[in-house]
Short mmCIF file of C-alpha atoms in Angstrom, two decimals:
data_model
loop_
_atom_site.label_atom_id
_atom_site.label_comp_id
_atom_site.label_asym_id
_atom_site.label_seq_id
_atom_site.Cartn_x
_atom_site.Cartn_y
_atom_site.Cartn_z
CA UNK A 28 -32.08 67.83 -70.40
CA UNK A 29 -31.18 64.01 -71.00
CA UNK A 30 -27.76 65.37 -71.10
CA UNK A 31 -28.14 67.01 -67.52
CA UNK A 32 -29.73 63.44 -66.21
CA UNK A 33 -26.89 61.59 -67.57
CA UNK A 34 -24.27 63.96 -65.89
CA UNK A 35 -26.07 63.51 -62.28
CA UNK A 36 -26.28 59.88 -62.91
CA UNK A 37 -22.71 59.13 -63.68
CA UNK A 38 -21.84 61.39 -60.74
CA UNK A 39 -23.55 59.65 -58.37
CA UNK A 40 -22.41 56.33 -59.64
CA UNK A 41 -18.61 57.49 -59.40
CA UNK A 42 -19.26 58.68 -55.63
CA UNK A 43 -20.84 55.35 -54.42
CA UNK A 44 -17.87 53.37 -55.78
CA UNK A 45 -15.57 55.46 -54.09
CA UNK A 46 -17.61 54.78 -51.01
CA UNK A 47 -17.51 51.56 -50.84
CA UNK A 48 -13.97 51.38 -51.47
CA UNK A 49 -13.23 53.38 -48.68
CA UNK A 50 -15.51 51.06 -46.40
CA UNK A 51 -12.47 48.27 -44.78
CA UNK A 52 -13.46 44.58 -44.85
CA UNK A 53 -14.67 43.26 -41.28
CA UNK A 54 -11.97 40.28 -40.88
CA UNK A 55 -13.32 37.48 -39.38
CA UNK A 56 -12.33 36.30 -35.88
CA UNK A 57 -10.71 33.01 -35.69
CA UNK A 58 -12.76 30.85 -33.17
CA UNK A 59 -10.87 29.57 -29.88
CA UNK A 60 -11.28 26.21 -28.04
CA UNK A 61 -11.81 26.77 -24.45
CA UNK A 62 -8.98 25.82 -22.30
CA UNK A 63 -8.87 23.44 -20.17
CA UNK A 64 -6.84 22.97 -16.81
CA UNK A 65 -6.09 19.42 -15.71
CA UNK A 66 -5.76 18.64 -12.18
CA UNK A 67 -3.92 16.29 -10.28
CA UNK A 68 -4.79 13.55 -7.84
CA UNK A 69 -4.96 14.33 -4.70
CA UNK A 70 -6.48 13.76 -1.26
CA UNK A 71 -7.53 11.12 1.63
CA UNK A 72 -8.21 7.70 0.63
CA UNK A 73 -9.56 4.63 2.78
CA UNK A 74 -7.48 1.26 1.75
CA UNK A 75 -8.63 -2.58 2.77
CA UNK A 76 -6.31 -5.50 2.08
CA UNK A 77 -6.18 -9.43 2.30
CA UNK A 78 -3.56 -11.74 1.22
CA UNK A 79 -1.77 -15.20 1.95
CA UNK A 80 1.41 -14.89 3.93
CA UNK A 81 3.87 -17.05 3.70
CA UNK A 82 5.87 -16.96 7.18
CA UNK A 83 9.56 -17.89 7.95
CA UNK A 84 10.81 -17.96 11.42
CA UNK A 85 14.29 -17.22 11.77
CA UNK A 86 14.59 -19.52 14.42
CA UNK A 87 14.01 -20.12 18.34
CA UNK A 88 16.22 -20.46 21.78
CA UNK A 89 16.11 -21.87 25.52
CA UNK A 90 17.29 -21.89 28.42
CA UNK A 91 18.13 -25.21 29.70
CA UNK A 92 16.99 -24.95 33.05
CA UNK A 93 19.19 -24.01 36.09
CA UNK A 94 22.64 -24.44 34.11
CA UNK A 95 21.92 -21.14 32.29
CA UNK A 96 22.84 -22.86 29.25
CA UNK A 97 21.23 -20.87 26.49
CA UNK A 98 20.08 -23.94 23.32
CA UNK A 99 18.73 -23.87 19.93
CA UNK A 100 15.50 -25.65 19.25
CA UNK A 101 16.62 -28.31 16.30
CA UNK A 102 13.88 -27.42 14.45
CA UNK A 103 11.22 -23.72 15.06
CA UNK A 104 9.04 -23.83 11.74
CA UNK A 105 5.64 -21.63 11.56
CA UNK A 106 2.70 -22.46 9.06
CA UNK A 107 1.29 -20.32 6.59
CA UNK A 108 -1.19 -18.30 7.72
CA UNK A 109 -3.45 -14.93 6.05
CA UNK A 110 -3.76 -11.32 6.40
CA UNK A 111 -6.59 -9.11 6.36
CA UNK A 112 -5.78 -5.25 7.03
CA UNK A 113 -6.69 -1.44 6.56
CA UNK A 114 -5.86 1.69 6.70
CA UNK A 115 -5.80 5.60 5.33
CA UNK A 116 -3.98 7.60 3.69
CA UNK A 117 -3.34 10.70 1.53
CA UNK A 118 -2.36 11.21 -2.07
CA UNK A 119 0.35 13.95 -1.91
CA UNK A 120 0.49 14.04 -6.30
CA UNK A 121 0.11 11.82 -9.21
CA UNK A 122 3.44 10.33 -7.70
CA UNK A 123 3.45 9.94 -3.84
CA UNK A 124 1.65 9.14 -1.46
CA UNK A 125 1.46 8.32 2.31
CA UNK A 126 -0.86 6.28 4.43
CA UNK A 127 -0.74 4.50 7.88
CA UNK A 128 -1.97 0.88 8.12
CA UNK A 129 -2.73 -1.77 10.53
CA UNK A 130 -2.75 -5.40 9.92
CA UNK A 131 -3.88 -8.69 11.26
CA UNK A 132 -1.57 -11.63 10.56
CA UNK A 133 -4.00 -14.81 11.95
CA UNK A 134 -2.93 -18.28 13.95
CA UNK A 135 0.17 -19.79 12.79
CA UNK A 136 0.97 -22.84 13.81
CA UNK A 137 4.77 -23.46 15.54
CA UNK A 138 6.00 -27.01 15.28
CA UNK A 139 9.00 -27.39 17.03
CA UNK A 140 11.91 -30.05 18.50
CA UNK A 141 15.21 -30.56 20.63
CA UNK A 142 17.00 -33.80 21.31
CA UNK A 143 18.73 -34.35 24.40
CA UNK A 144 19.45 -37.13 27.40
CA UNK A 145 21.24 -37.60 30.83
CA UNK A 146 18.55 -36.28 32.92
CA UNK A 147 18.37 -38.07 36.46
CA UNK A 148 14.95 -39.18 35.85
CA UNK A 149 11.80 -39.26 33.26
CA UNK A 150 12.41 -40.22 29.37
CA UNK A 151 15.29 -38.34 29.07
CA UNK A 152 17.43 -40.05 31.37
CA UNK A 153 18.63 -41.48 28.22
CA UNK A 154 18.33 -40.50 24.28
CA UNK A 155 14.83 -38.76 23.70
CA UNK A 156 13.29 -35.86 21.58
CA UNK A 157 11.39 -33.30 22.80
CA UNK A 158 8.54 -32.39 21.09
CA UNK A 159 6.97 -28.81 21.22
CA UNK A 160 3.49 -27.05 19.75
CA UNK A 161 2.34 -23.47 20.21
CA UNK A 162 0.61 -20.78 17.93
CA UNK A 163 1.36 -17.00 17.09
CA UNK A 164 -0.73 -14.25 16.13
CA UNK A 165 0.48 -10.50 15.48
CA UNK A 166 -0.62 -7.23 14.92
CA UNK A 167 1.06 -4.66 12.69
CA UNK A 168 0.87 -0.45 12.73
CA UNK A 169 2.92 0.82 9.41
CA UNK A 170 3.43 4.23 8.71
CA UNK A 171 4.11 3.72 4.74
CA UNK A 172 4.90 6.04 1.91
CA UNK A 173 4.73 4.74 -1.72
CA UNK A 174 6.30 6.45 -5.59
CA UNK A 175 3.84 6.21 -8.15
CA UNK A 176 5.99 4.85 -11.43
CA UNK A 177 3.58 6.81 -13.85
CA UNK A 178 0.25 5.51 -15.39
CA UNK A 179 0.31 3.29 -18.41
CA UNK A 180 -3.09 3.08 -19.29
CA UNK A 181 -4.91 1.66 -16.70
CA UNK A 182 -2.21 0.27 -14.51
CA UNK A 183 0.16 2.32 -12.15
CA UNK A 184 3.30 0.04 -10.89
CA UNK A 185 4.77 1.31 -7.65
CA UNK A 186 7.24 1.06 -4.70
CA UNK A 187 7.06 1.51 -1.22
CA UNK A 188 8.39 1.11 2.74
CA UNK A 189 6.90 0.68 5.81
CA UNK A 190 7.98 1.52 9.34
CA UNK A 191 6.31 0.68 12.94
CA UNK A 192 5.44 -1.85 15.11
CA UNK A 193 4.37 -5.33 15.61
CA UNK A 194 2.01 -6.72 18.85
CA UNK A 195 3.62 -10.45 18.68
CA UNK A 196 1.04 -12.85 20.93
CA UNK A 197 2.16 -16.70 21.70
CA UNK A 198 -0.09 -18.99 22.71
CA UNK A 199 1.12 -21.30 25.80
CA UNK A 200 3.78 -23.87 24.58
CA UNK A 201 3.17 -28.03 24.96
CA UNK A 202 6.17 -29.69 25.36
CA UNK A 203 6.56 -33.80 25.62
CA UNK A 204 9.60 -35.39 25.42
CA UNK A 205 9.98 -39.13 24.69
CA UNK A 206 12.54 -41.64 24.46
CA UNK A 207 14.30 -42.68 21.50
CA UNK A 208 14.21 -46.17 22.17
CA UNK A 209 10.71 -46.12 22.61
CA UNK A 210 10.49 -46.80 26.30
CA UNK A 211 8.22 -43.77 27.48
CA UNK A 212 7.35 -40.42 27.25
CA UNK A 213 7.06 -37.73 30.10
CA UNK A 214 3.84 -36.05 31.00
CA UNK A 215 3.76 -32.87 28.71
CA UNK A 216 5.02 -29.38 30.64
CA UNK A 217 2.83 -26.18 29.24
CA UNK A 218 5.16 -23.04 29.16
CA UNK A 219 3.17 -19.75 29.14
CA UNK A 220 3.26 -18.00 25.89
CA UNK A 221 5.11 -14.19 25.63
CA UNK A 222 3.62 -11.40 24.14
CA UNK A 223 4.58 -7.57 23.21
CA UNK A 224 5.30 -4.80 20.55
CA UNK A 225 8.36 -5.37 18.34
CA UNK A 226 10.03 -3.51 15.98
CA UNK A 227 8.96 -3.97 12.19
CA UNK A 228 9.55 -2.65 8.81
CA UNK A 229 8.32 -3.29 5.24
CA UNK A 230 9.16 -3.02 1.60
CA UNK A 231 6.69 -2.94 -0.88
CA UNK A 232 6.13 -3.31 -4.78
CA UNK A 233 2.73 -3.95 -7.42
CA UNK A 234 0.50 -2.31 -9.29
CA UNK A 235 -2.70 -0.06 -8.89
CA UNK A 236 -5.26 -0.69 -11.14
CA UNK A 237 -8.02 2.19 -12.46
CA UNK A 238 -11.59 0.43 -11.57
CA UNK A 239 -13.55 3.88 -11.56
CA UNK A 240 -12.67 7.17 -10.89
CA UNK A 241 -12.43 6.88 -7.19
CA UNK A 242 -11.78 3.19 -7.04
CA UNK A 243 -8.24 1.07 -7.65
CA UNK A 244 -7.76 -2.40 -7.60
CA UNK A 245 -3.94 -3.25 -5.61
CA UNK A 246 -2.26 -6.10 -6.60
CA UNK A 247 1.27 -6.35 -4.71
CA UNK A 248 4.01 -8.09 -2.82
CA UNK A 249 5.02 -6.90 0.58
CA UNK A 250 8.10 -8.23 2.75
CA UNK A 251 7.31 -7.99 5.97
CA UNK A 252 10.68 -8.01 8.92
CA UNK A 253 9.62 -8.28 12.64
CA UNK A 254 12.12 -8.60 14.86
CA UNK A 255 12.87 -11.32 17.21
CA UNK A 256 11.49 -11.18 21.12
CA UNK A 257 10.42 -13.27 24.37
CA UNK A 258 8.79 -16.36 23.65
CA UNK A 259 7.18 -18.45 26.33
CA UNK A 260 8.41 -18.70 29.90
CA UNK A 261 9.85 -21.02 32.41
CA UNK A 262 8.04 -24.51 33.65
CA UNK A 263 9.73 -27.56 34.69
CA UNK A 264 13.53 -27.05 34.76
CA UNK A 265 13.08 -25.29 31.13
CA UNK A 266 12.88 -21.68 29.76
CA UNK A 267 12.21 -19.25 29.00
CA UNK A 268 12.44 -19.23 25.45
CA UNK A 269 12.46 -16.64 22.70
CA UNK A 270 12.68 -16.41 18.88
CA UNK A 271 15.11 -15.22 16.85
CA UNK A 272 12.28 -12.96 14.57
CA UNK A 273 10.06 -13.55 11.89
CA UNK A 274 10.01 -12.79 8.08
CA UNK A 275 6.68 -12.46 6.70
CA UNK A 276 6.04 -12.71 2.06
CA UNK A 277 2.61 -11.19 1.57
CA UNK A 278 0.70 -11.80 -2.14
CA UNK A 279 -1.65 -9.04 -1.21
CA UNK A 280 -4.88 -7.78 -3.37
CA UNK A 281 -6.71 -5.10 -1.92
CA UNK A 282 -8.74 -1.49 -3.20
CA UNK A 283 -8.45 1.99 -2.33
CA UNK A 284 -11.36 4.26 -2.21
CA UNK A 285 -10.04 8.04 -3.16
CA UNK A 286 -11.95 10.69 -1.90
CA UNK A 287 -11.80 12.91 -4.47
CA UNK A 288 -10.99 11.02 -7.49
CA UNK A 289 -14.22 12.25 -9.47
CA UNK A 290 -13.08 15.90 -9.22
CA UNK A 291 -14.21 17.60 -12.53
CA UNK A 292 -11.48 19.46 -14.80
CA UNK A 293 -11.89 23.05 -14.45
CA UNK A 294 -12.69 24.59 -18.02
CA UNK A 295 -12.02 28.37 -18.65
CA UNK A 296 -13.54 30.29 -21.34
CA UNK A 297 -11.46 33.09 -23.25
CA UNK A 298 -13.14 36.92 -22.80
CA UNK A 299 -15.81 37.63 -25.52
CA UNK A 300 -13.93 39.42 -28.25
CA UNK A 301 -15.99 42.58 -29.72
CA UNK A 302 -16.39 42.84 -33.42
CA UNK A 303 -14.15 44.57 -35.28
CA UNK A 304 -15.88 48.04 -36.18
CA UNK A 305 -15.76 49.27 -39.58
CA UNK A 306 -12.91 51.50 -40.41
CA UNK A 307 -13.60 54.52 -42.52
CA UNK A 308 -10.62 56.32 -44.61
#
C-alpha cells in the first residue's frame, strides 16, 4: 500500500513540473515616455516703441526771387528730436515675421542761414546774413518684415526693412536778414511752411528679449531715409524753398505683446499595450 502511495505521489510530482515548464514567462513591457510635439511661434502681435532720433538733413534750397535763380541755404541743420510709435503684426515662424507700423517723429527745430548783398534797398543792399528758423514734424506708415537670427537663450538678434510713407509738416519759416557791418536788420518775412507724404524706407537691426511667454523686450537701431520735398513758400521776393531729404538714426526700445505666445505643447500618449497572455506548449 505505501508502495502504491509513493507511486501516485511521484507521478503527480513529475506532471506538475512538466507543467510549469510548459507555462512561457510573461516578459515585461518596457515603459514609454509620452511624446511630446513642440510647436512653433506663431500669430498676431501688438508692438509699441519710443526712442531718441538723431536727425540729419541733407540739406535745403531757394529760389532767389524773380531771377529764378535756384540757391543753397549755407547752413539747413535740424535738432534732435524723439519717437514714439506702434503697430501690429504677425509672426509667420520662429524666423519671420511681418508687421505694419506708424510712427511719430516730434518738433525738430531747423536753424538755418544764407549770405548775400546788392539788393536796391533794406540791409542787404550791402554784405548781410540772412537768418532763418522753422520746425518739422513727420509721420511715418512702414510696412516691415524682420529674420529672426535664432534664440540664444533669452535673446533673439534680428534684421529687418521697412517700406512706405512719410507725412512731412513745416511750420511757417522766419527769416531776418542783417547787415554785416552792423548797420541794421530788415523786418523779418514769414514764409508758409509745406507739407505732404514722401517716400520712405528703413533698415533695421537689435535684439528681442524673452520677458514672459507672450511678452519681449526690443532693443534696436533703425535708419530711417525720407526723401526730400517742398519746403515753405514764396514771401517777399524769396521762395519757395525745399529740402534736399532727411536721414533719421533711431536707438529704439520698445515690447511686443504676442497673442499666442502661452500656447501649451501638445502631449500625445502611446495606445495602451495589452498584456502579453500566457503561451501554452
Amino acid at each position: 500500500m505505501k508502495r502504491t502511495l509513493s507511486g501516485i505521489f511521484a507521478a503527480l510530482l513529475i506532471a506538475s513540473n512538466a507543467y510549469s515548464a510548459d507555462l512561457a514567462p510573461v516578459e515585461p513591457v518596457p515603459e514609454q515616455l509620452p511624446e511630446v510635439a513642440v510647436t512653433e511661434s506663431t500669430g498676431w502681435y501688438l508692438r509699441g516703441d519710443i526712442g531718441y532720433a538723431f536727425t540729419d538733413l541733407r540739406g535745403a534750397k531757394f529760389f532767389q526771387g524773380s531771377n529764378a535763380l535756384e540757391a543753397d541755404f549755407d547752413d539747413a541743420d535740424l535738432d534732435d528730436s524723439w519717437m514714439i510709435g506702434g503697430g501690429v503684426g504677425y509672426q509667420i515662424n520662429n524666423y519671420l515675421r511681418t508687421d505694419l507700423t506708424f510712427d511719430y517723429l516730434t518738433n525738430a527745430d531747423f536753424h538755418g542761414s544764407t549770405t548775400g548783398g546788392g539788393a536796391a534797398f533794406g540791409a542787404c543792399a550791402v554784405a548781410c546774413t540772412s537768418t532763418d528758423v522753422s520746425s518739422m514734424t513727420a509721420y511715418t506708415l512702414l510696412a516691415n518684415v524682420y529674420v529672426d537670427l535664432g534664440t540664444y537663450a533669452y535673446f533673439t538678434p534680428y534684421v529687418g526693412a521697412g517700406i512706405g510713407g512719410s507725412y512731412v509738416k513745416w511750420d511757417d519759416l522766419q527769416n531776418v536778414a542783417c547787415a554785416d557791418d552792423g548797420s541794421g536788420c530788415d523786418d523779418g518775412v514769414i514764409h508758409g511752411g509745406r507739407s505732404g507724404w514722401r517716400f520712405s524706407y528703413a533698415l533695421m537691426a537689435g535684439a528681442s528679449i524673452d520677458v514672459t511667454c507672450n511678452v519681449k523686450a526690443d532693443v534696436g537701431y533703425r535708419y530711417l531715409h525720407i526723401n526730400g520735398g517742398d519746403m515753405f513758400g514764396y514771401n517777399e521776393n524769396g521762395g519757395p524753398g525745399r529740402d534736399r531729404g532727411i536721414n533719421v538714426h533711431e536707438a529704439r526700445v520698445g515690447a511686443r505683446y504676442l497673442f499666442d505666445g502661452c500656447a501649451q505643447p501638445v502631449a500625445y500618449e502611446p495606445p495602451e499595450i495589452p498584456l502579453q497572455q500566457p503561451v501554452y506548449k
